[in-house]
Amino acid sequence: MPIFHNSTFPTFLLTGVPGLEWAHAWISIPFCCLYLTALSGNTLILFVVLTEPSLHEPMYYFLSMLSTTDIGLCISTLVTVLGLFWLNAREISFNACLSQMFFIHLFTFMESSVLLAMAFDRFVAISNPLRYATILTHERIAQIGLAVVTRGTVILIPLVLLLKRLSFCRSHVLHHSYCFHPDVMKLSCSDTKINSAFGLTAIISTAGVDAIFILISYVLIIRSVLNIASPEERKKAFSTCISHITAVAIFYIPLISLSFVHRFGKHSPPYVPTLIANIYLLIPPVMNPIIYSVKTKQIQKSVLKLFFLKNIRDDAGPFRITDCNILKEIKTFKPD
């Protein structure tokens, strides 16, 4: 198939790792491991939060939203990435490319919004603990979830429609193994100033604004923590934010790096955008369940309870005294 074709609705060609096409089968192994880890870890977090009554609290509802967005982000790219590495399936139609691009950016914007909601949750829990349950009611959490989806959808629909008006008469070879808005836009031979301006506005009005409000939230959280008299209580209050701060860092650093590379890294080596793009897509979904499982005692306890009870139920023999002891150990379990 020719890579140059004058068309309004072309077929694009995806790219794996430039210069390492011969090793795609081997490269697919770590990618498979990362996808498996991300999907299984986030599914486990989601299952534990939904099935464990003790986790039916605002903090864990927001965590389940984060896991949902991570699962969606993984599924959005899974088919094209592994199809390229395994079967060298490079072709993707224009409409399929726009659909994939829509969901990749939607789940990215949603994750940014959820991280902001989690920052607000920590601020309320630390600065106003007595009113925590009355401020973050189930109804309000559902409204926040709906607002997260609505905001991303409303911003992205014009972004996709603006791409449909473009003509593509240059190379149809994309620089990634999935469709990314700046990557698709660069291949057009039409005037893309409106697309570029709207794309920049979209990222600033979502991830940019969210990052500012997350920063403000933590300034207020630090001020509230410093007003606590007991050093132990201060340490305990701030320790509840460590997981969230880490999740924010592993989300925003690759996102900002990828945006800068696409807009200003015209002379960078071809493997640099590919490396950063893969980190941007896979590291947050892989790391988030690990971070929250390691740092959150209630999640640890619920996961252990889930696996221990499963082993007990799978046992063909009668329920024994030792099984009761296991359950007692789970109830009193306190991770270091």
mmCIF file of C-alpha atoms in Angstrom:
data_model
loop_
_atom_site.group_PDB
_atom_site.id
_atom_site.type_symbol
_atom_site.label_atom_id
_atom_site.label_comp_id
_atom_site.label_asym_id
_atom_site.label_seq_id
_atom_site.Cartn_x
_atom_site.Cartn_y
_atom_site.Cartn_z
ATOM 1 C CA MET A 1 0.000 0.000 0.000
ATOM 2 C CA PRO A 2 1.385 3.464 -0.854
ATOM 3 C CA ILE A 3 2.109 5.689 2.092
ATOM 4 C CA PHE A 4 1.294 8.833 0.065
ATOM 5 C CA HIS A 5 -2.303 9.240 -1.010
ATOM 6 C CA ASN A 6 -4.552 12.293 -1.431
ATOM 7 C CA SER A 7 -7.654 11.501 0.577
ATOM 8 C CA THR A 8 -10.059 13.021 3.064
ATOM 9 C CA PHE A 9 -10.582 9.683 4.844
ATOM 10 C CA PRO A 10 -7.303 7.767 4.459
ATOM 11 C CA THR A 11 -6.023 4.534 5.913
ATOM 12 C CA PHE A 12 -3.196 5.205 8.345
ATOM 13 C CA LEU A 13 -0.157 3.042 9.055
ATOM 14 C CA LEU A 14 0.834 2.502 12.680
ATOM 15 C CA THR A 15 4.466 2.341 13.787
ATOM 16 C CA GLY A 16 6.045 0.146 16.439
ATOM 17 C CA VAL A 17 9.557 0.889 17.684
ATOM 18 C CA PRO A 18 11.529 2.632 14.888
ATOM 19 C CA GLY A 19 14.676 0.714 13.962
ATOM 20 C CA LEU A 20 13.680 -2.365 15.947
ATOM 21 C CA GLU A 21 11.003 -3.821 13.659
ATOM 22 C CA TRP A 22 12.868 -7.142 13.575
ATOM 23 C CA ALA A 23 12.505 -7.462 17.369
ATOM 24 C CA HIS A 24 8.778 -6.686 17.638
ATOM 25 C CA ALA A 25 7.943 -10.251 18.690
ATOM 26 C CA TRP A 26 10.399 -9.986 21.598
ATOM 27 C CA ILE A 27 9.320 -6.458 22.466
ATOM 28 C CA SER A 28 5.728 -7.705 22.722
ATOM 29 C CA ILE A 29 6.648 -9.853 25.766
ATOM 30 C CA PRO A 30 7.174 -6.963 28.227
ATOM 31 C CA PHE A 31 4.164 -5.197 26.700
ATOM 32 C CA CYS A 32 2.007 -8.274 27.347
ATOM 33 C CA CYS A 33 3.271 -8.416 30.937
ATOM 34 C CA LEU A 34 2.474 -4.718 31.454
ATOM 35 C CA TYR A 35 -1.027 -5.039 29.978
ATOM 36 C CA LEU A 36 -1.709 -8.174 32.054
ATOM 37 C CA THR A 37 -0.472 -6.468 35.230
ATOM 38 C CA ALA A 38 -2.499 -3.322 34.576
ATOM 39 C CA LEU A 39 -5.740 -5.116 33.708
ATOM 40 C CA SER A 40 -5.549 -7.705 36.503
ATOM 41 C CA GLY A 41 -4.413 -5.182 39.147
ATOM 42 C CA ASN A 42 -7.097 -2.608 38.372
ATOM 43 C CA THR A 43 -9.800 -5.274 38.031
ATOM 44 C CA LEU A 44 -8.817 -6.627 41.456
ATOM 45 C CA ILE A 45 -8.993 -3.136 43.018
ATOM 46 C CA LEU A 46 -12.386 -2.542 41.400
ATOM 47 C CA PHE A 47 -13.732 -5.928 42.551
ATOM 48 C CA VAL A 48 -12.488 -5.490 46.125
ATOM 49 C CA VAL A 49 -13.946 -1.983 46.461
ATOM 50 C CA LEU A 50 -17.329 -3.038 45.059
ATOM 51 C CA THR A 51 -17.664 -6.254 47.097
ATOM 52 C CA GLU A 52 -16.163 -5.213 50.447
ATOM 53 C CA PRO A 53 -18.702 -3.189 52.519
ATOM 54 C CA SER A 54 -15.950 -1.635 54.676
ATOM 55 C CA LEU A 55 -14.559 0.060 51.547
ATOM 56 C CA HIS A 56 -17.828 1.760 50.618
ATOM 57 C CA GLU A 57 -16.412 5.168 51.460
ATOM 58 C CA PRO A 58 -15.694 8.251 49.262
ATOM 59 C CA MET A 59 -11.932 7.652 49.079
ATOM 60 C CA TYR A 60 -12.395 4.113 47.746
ATOM 61 C CA TYR A 61 -15.191 5.094 45.370
ATOM 62 C CA PHE A 62 -12.786 7.562 43.789
ATOM 63 C CA LEU A 63 -10.126 4.834 43.707
ATOM 64 C CA SER A 64 -12.568 2.576 41.834
ATOM 65 C CA MET A 65 -13.130 5.422 39.327
ATOM 66 C CA LEU A 66 -9.357 5.657 38.851
ATOM 67 C CA SER A 67 -9.146 1.905 38.235
ATOM 68 C CA THR A 68 -12.017 2.119 35.722
ATOM 69 C CA THR A 69 -10.243 4.834 33.726
ATOM 70 C CA ASP A 70 -6.994 2.822 33.777
ATOM 71 C CA ILE A 71 -8.801 -0.282 32.478
ATOM 72 C CA GLY A 72 -10.434 1.807 29.743
ATOM 73 C CA LEU A 73 -7.085 3.325 28.755
ATOM 74 C CA CYS A 74 -5.482 -0.126 28.466
ATOM 75 C CA ILE A 75 -8.349 -1.591 26.425
ATOM 76 C CA SER A 76 -8.288 1.431 24.072
ATOM 77 C CA THR A 77 -4.759 0.599 22.888
ATOM 78 C CA LEU A 78 -4.478 -3.150 23.518
ATOM 79 C CA VAL A 79 -5.691 -4.353 20.095
ATOM 80 C CA THR A 80 -3.553 -2.065 17.918
ATOM 81 C CA VAL A 81 -0.381 -2.341 20.027
ATOM 82 C CA LEU A 82 -0.332 -6.140 20.307
ATOM 83 C CA GLY A 83 -1.730 -6.549 16.769
ATOM 84 C CA LEU A 84 1.216 -4.535 15.467
ATOM 85 C CA PHE A 85 3.849 -6.409 17.486
ATOM 86 C CA TRP A 86 2.428 -9.893 16.892
ATOM 87 C CA LEU A 87 0.871 -9.748 13.412
ATOM 88 C CA ASN A 88 2.451 -6.629 11.921
ATOM 89 C CA ALA A 89 -1.133 -5.307 11.528
ATOM 90 C CA ARG A 90 -0.234 -1.706 10.742
ATOM 91 C CA GLU A 91 -3.304 -0.496 8.856
ATOM 92 C CA ILE A 92 -6.097 1.369 10.641
ATOM 93 C CA SER A 93 -9.000 3.154 8.953
ATOM 94 C CA PHE A 94 -9.660 6.839 9.479
ATOM 95 C CA ASN A 95 -12.871 6.298 11.480
ATOM 96 C CA ALA A 96 -11.308 3.555 13.600
ATOM 97 C CA CYS A 97 -8.363 5.855 14.255
ATOM 98 C CA LEU A 98 -10.658 8.695 15.337
ATOM 99 C CA SER A 99 -12.601 6.333 17.620
ATOM 100 C CA GLN A 100 -9.428 5.075 19.279
ATOM 101 C CA MET A 101 -8.100 8.624 19.618
ATOM 102 C CA PHE A 102 -11.397 9.737 21.205
ATOM 103 C CA PHE A 103 -11.305 7.025 23.886
ATOM 104 C CA ILE A 104 -7.578 7.409 24.617
ATOM 105 C CA HIS A 105 -7.983 11.140 25.240
ATOM 106 C CA LEU A 106 -11.330 10.666 27.020
ATOM 107 C CA PHE A 107 -9.858 8.267 29.580
ATOM 108 C CA THR A 108 -6.802 10.512 29.939
ATOM 109 C CA PHE A 109 -8.972 13.554 30.703
ATOM 110 C CA MET A 110 -11.139 11.439 33.004
ATOM 111 C CA GLU A 111 -8.087 10.236 34.936
ATOM 112 C CA SER A 112 -6.942 13.827 35.382
ATOM 113 C CA SER A 113 -10.408 14.763 36.692
ATOM 114 C CA VAL A 114 -10.516 11.774 39.056
ATOM 115 C CA LEU A 115 -7.106 12.715 40.484
ATOM 116 C CA LEU A 116 -8.495 16.207 41.147
ATOM 117 C CA ALA A 117 -11.554 14.692 42.865
ATOM 118 C CA MET A 118 -9.245 12.531 44.998
ATOM 119 C CA ALA A 119 -7.259 15.638 46.010
ATOM 120 C CA PHE A 120 -10.504 17.313 47.070
ATOM 121 C CA ASP A 121 -11.417 14.157 49.005
ATOM 122 C CA ARG A 122 -8.117 14.270 50.931
ATOM 123 C CA PHE A 123 -8.552 18.008 51.611
ATOM 124 C CA VAL A 124 -12.028 17.504 53.108
ATOM 125 C CA ALA A 125 -10.921 14.433 55.112
ATOM 126 C CA ILE A 126 -7.984 16.296 56.699
ATOM 127 C CA SER A 127 -9.323 19.840 57.071
ATOM 128 C CA ASN A 128 -12.929 19.027 58.003
ATOM 129 C CA PRO A 129 -13.131 15.381 59.156
ATOM 130 C CA LEU A 130 -16.360 15.821 61.165
ATOM 131 C CA ARG A 131 -18.293 16.900 58.054
ATOM 132 C CA TYR A 132 -16.534 14.477 55.675
ATOM 133 C CA ALA A 133 -19.485 12.076 55.372
ATOM 134 C CA THR A 134 -22.025 14.861 54.947
ATOM 135 C CA ILE A 135 -20.009 16.708 52.289
ATOM 136 C CA LEU A 136 -19.062 13.679 50.173
ATOM 137 C CA THR A 137 -22.364 11.811 50.120
ATOM 138 C CA HIS A 138 -23.080 8.961 47.688
ATOM 139 C CA GLU A 139 -25.250 11.296 45.619
ATOM 140 C CA ARG A 140 -22.490 13.908 45.389
ATOM 141 C CA ILE A 141 -19.906 11.298 44.420
ATOM 142 C CA ALA A 142 -22.220 10.076 41.638
ATOM 143 C CA GLN A 143 -22.588 13.686 40.437
ATOM 144 C CA ILE A 144 -18.795 14.087 40.394
ATOM 145 C CA GLY A 145 -18.461 10.872 38.374
ATOM 146 C CA LEU A 146 -21.055 12.076 35.865
ATOM 147 C CA ALA A 147 -19.318 15.466 35.608
ATOM 148 C CA VAL A 148 -15.977 13.725 34.930
ATOM 149 C CA VAL A 149 -17.427 11.792 31.968
ATOM 150 C CA THR A 150 -19.448 14.753 30.644
ATOM 151 C CA ARG A 151 -16.538 17.207 30.693
ATOM 152 C CA GLY A 152 -14.242 14.872 28.761
ATOM 153 C CA THR A 153 -16.930 14.031 26.192
ATOM 154 C CA VAL A 154 -17.984 17.656 25.583
ATOM 155 C CA ILE A 155 -14.369 18.757 25.044
ATOM 156 C CA LEU A 156 -13.419 15.851 22.773
ATOM 157 C CA ILE A 157 -16.386 15.789 20.367
ATOM 158 C CA PRO A 158 -15.372 19.105 18.674
ATOM 159 C CA LEU A 159 -11.742 17.917 18.619
ATOM 160 C CA VAL A 160 -12.753 14.827 16.611
ATOM 161 C CA LEU A 161 -15.152 16.723 14.325
ATOM 162 C CA LEU A 162 -12.446 19.262 13.482
ATOM 163 C CA LEU A 163 -10.185 16.436 12.275
ATOM 164 C CA LYS A 164 -12.899 15.216 9.899
ATOM 165 C CA ARG A 165 -12.721 18.453 7.891
ATOM 166 C CA LEU A 166 -9.021 17.936 7.083
ATOM 167 C CA SER A 167 -7.515 16.415 3.945
ATOM 168 C CA PHE A 168 -4.492 14.099 4.121
ATOM 169 C CA CYS A 169 -2.119 14.158 1.173
ATOM 170 C CA ARG A 170 1.190 13.549 2.938
ATOM 171 C CA SER A 171 2.625 10.395 4.407
ATOM 172 C CA HIS A 172 -0.027 8.383 6.256
ATOM 173 C CA VAL A 173 2.506 6.819 8.611
ATOM 174 C CA LEU A 174 1.784 7.575 12.261
ATOM 175 C CA HIS A 175 4.610 7.690 14.803
ATOM 176 C CA HIS A 176 2.949 5.449 17.404
ATOM 177 C CA SER A 177 1.207 2.105 17.662
ATOM 178 C CA TYR A 178 -2.065 3.927 18.379
ATOM 179 C CA CYS A 179 -3.800 7.126 17.219
ATOM 180 C CA PHE A 180 -2.832 10.297 19.068
ATOM 181 C CA HIS A 181 -4.327 13.700 18.179
ATOM 182 C CA PRO A 182 -1.105 15.698 17.470
ATOM 183 C CA ASP A 183 0.272 12.744 15.493
ATOM 184 C CA VAL A 184 -2.809 12.515 13.207
ATOM 185 C CA MET A 185 -3.056 16.301 12.824
ATOM 186 C CA LYS A 186 0.549 16.613 11.584
ATOM 187 C CA LEU A 187 -0.200 14.359 8.587
ATOM 188 C CA SER A 188 -2.787 16.749 7.144
ATOM 189 C CA CYS A 189 -2.035 19.018 4.196
ATOM 190 C CA SER A 190 -4.874 21.367 5.227
ATOM 191 C CA ASP A 191 -4.548 24.362 7.529
ATOM 192 C CA THR A 192 -4.432 22.922 11.063
ATOM 193 C CA LYS A 193 -4.147 26.155 13.067
ATOM 194 C CA ILE A 194 -7.684 25.788 14.446
ATOM 195 C CA ASN A 195 -7.068 22.120 15.314
ATOM 196 C CA SER A 196 -3.777 22.928 17.015
ATOM 197 C CA ALA A 197 -5.286 25.819 18.993
ATOM 198 C CA PHE A 198 -8.283 23.758 20.072
ATOM 199 C CA GLY A 199 -6.084 20.801 21.010
ATOM 200 C CA LEU A 200 -3.874 23.040 23.150
ATOM 201 C CA THR A 201 -6.977 24.614 24.720
ATOM 202 C CA ALA A 202 -8.384 21.157 25.481
ATOM 203 C CA ILE A 203 -5.250 19.956 27.281
ATOM 204 C CA ILE A 204 -4.890 23.228 29.233
ATOM 205 C CA SER A 205 -8.575 23.316 30.242
ATOM 206 C CA THR A 206 -8.466 19.725 31.492
ATOM 207 C CA ALA A 207 -5.094 18.445 32.688
ATOM 208 C CA GLY A 208 -3.674 21.963 33.073
ATOM 209 C CA VAL A 209 -6.538 23.334 35.170
ATOM 210 C CA ASP A 210 -6.748 20.088 37.159
ATOM 211 C CA ALA A 211 -3.031 20.261 37.969
ATOM 212 C CA ILE A 212 -3.413 23.828 39.280
ATOM 213 C CA PHE A 213 -6.353 22.877 41.503
ATOM 214 C CA ILE A 214 -4.522 19.765 42.751
ATOM 215 C CA LEU A 215 -1.589 22.008 43.697
ATOM 216 C CA ILE A 216 -3.931 24.434 45.485
ATOM 217 C CA SER A 217 -5.549 21.498 47.313
ATOM 218 C CA TYR A 218 -2.184 20.347 48.615
ATOM 219 C CA VAL A 219 -1.205 23.855 49.718
ATOM 220 C CA LEU A 220 -4.412 23.911 51.785
ATOM 221 C CA ILE A 221 -3.791 20.345 53.007
ATOM 222 C CA ILE A 222 -0.262 21.239 54.175
ATOM 223 C CA ARG A 223 -1.616 24.291 55.968
ATOM 224 C CA SER A 224 -4.245 22.137 57.713
ATOM 225 C CA VAL A 225 -1.673 19.484 58.643
ATOM 226 C CA LEU A 226 0.694 22.089 60.141
ATOM 227 C CA ASN A 227 -2.153 23.320 62.356
ATOM 228 C CA ILE A 228 -2.405 19.884 63.975
ATOM 229 C CA ALA A 229 -0.706 19.975 67.377
ATOM 230 C CA SER A 230 0.442 16.361 67.659
ATOM 231 C CA PRO A 231 3.472 15.383 65.487
ATOM 232 C CA GLU A 232 2.128 11.827 65.281
ATOM 233 C CA GLU A 233 -1.248 13.028 64.049
ATOM 234 C CA ARG A 234 0.458 15.281 61.502
ATOM 235 C CA LYS A 235 2.454 12.346 60.182
ATOM 236 C CA LYS A 236 -0.634 10.139 60.065
ATOM 237 C CA ALA A 237 -2.666 12.799 58.241
ATOM 238 C CA PHE A 238 -0.011 13.425 55.613
ATOM 239 C CA SER A 239 0.662 9.677 55.112
ATOM 240 C CA THR A 240 -2.896 9.308 53.757
ATOM 241 C CA CYS A 241 -1.862 11.553 50.829
ATOM 242 C CA ILE A 242 1.333 9.714 49.800
ATOM 243 C CA SER A 243 -0.431 7.288 47.434
ATOM 244 C CA HIS A 244 -2.313 10.105 45.723
ATOM 245 C CA ILE A 245 0.787 12.314 45.333
ATOM 246 C CA THR A 246 2.627 9.383 43.707
ATOM 247 C CA ALA A 247 -0.307 8.682 41.370
ATOM 248 C CA VAL A 248 -0.404 12.362 40.340
ATOM 249 C CA ALA A 249 3.339 12.337 39.599
ATOM 250 C CA ILE A 250 3.289 9.190 37.434
ATOM 251 C CA PHE A 251 0.319 10.578 35.483
ATOM 252 C CA TYR A 252 1.404 14.169 34.848
ATOM 253 C CA ILE A 253 5.146 13.751 34.234
ATOM 254 C CA PRO A 254 4.803 11.429 31.173
ATOM 255 C CA LEU A 255 1.784 13.439 29.891
ATOM 256 C CA ILE A 256 3.665 16.736 29.991
ATOM 257 C CA SER A 257 6.787 15.117 28.504
ATOM 258 C CA LEU A 258 4.806 13.648 25.586
ATOM 259 C CA SER A 259 3.068 16.962 24.868
ATOM 260 C CA PHE A 260 6.414 18.803 24.817
ATOM 261 C CA VAL A 261 8.021 16.206 22.548
ATOM 262 C CA HIS A 262 5.157 16.429 20.039
ATOM 263 C CA ARG A 263 5.114 20.218 19.974
ATOM 264 C CA PHE A 264 8.798 21.098 20.326
ATOM 265 C CA GLY A 265 10.852 17.922 19.774
ATOM 266 C CA LYS A 266 11.014 17.977 15.981
ATOM 267 C CA HIS A 267 14.718 17.102 15.982
ATOM 268 C CA SER A 268 14.602 14.425 18.693
ATOM 269 C CA PRO A 269 15.500 10.810 17.779
ATOM 270 C CA PRO A 270 12.479 8.814 16.456
ATOM 271 C CA TYR A 271 12.498 6.360 19.384
ATOM 272 C CA VAL A 272 12.086 9.154 21.995
ATOM 273 C CA PRO A 273 8.377 9.932 21.262
ATOM 274 C CA THR A 274 7.670 6.194 21.073
ATOM 275 C CA LEU A 275 9.297 5.524 24.443
ATOM 276 C CA ILE A 276 7.548 8.438 26.181
ATOM 277 C CA ALA A 277 4.208 7.554 24.544
ATOM 278 C CA ASN A 278 4.375 3.989 25.864
ATOM 279 C CA ILE A 279 5.359 5.190 29.346
ATOM 280 C CA TYR A 280 2.474 7.694 29.257
ATOM 281 C CA LEU A 281 -0.041 4.973 28.370
ATOM 282 C CA LEU A 282 1.105 1.996 30.421
ATOM 283 C CA ILE A 283 2.987 3.110 33.521
ATOM 284 C CA PRO A 284 0.067 4.823 35.355
ATOM 285 C CA PRO A 285 -2.350 1.863 34.883
ATOM 286 C CA VAL A 286 0.392 -0.557 35.969
ATOM 287 C CA MET A 287 1.608 1.436 38.961
ATOM 288 C CA ASN A 288 -1.658 2.789 40.425
ATOM 289 C CA PRO A 289 -2.968 -0.552 41.786
ATOM 290 C CA ILE A 290 0.497 -1.408 43.111
ATOM 291 C CA ILE A 291 0.837 1.976 44.854
ATOM 292 C CA TYR A 292 -2.591 1.805 46.478
ATOM 293 C CA SER A 293 -2.187 -1.857 47.442
ATOM 294 C CA VAL A 294 1.163 -1.207 49.130
ATOM 295 C CA LYS A 295 0.314 2.112 50.794
ATOM 296 C CA THR A 296 -3.344 1.592 51.785
ATOM 297 C CA LYS A 297 -3.872 -0.754 54.728
ATOM 298 C CA GLN A 298 -7.582 -1.262 54.091
ATOM 299 C CA ILE A 299 -6.930 -2.385 50.502
ATOM 300 C CA GLN A 300 -4.214 -4.790 51.704
ATOM 301 C CA LYS A 301 -6.527 -6.210 54.329
ATOM 302 C CA SER A 302 -9.425 -6.668 51.888
ATOM 303 C CA VAL A 303 -7.232 -8.357 49.251
ATOM 304 C CA LEU A 304 -5.815 -10.761 51.858
ATOM 305 C CA LYS A 305 -9.308 -11.459 53.127
ATOM 306 C CA LEU A 306 -10.510 -12.174 49.582
ATOM 307 C CA PHE A 307 -7.737 -14.670 48.852
ATOM 308 C CA PHE A 308 -7.823 -16.379 52.256
ATOM 309 C CA LEU A 309 -11.603 -16.838 52.109
ATOM 310 C CA LYS A 310 -11.316 -18.223 48.582
ATOM 311 C CA ASN A 311 -8.776 -20.797 49.754
ATOM 312 C CA ILE A 312 -11.053 -21.740 52.660
ATOM 313 C CA ARG A 313 -14.098 -22.137 50.403
ATOM 314 C CA ASP A 314 -12.109 -24.237 47.919
ATOM 315 C CA ASP A 315 -11.134 -26.643 50.697
ATOM 316 C CA ALA A 316 -13.283 -29.783 50.464
ATOM 317 C CA GLY A 317 -13.002 -30.553 54.173
ATOM 318 C CA PRO A 318 -15.107 -29.134 57.010
ATOM 319 C CA PHE A 319 -14.511 -25.656 58.405
ATOM 320 C CA ARG A 320 -11.786 -26.102 61.023
ATOM 321 C CA ILE A 321 -10.467 -24.253 64.081
ATOM 322 C CA THR A 322 -7.371 -23.239 62.075
ATOM 323 C CA ASP A 323 -9.652 -21.526 59.539
ATOM 324 C CA CYS A 324 -11.158 -19.484 62.376
ATOM 325 C CA ASN A 325 -7.634 -18.497 63.411
ATOM 326 C CA ILE A 326 -6.882 -17.336 59.858
ATOM 327 C CA LEU A 327 -9.982 -15.134 59.890
ATOM 328 C CA LYS A 328 -8.968 -13.675 63.252
ATOM 329 C CA GLU A 329 -5.481 -12.900 61.883
ATOM 330 C CA ILE A 330 -7.032 -11.123 58.894
ATOM 331 C CA LYS A 331 -9.238 -8.965 61.144
ATOM 332 C CA THR A 332 -6.290 -7.956 63.284
ATOM 333 C CA PHE A 333 -3.816 -7.620 60.381
ATOM 334 C CA LYS A 334 -1.760 -4.418 60.554
ATOM 335 C CA PRO A 335 0.810 -3.958 57.750
ATOM 336 C CA ASP A 336 4.064 -2.243 58.575
#
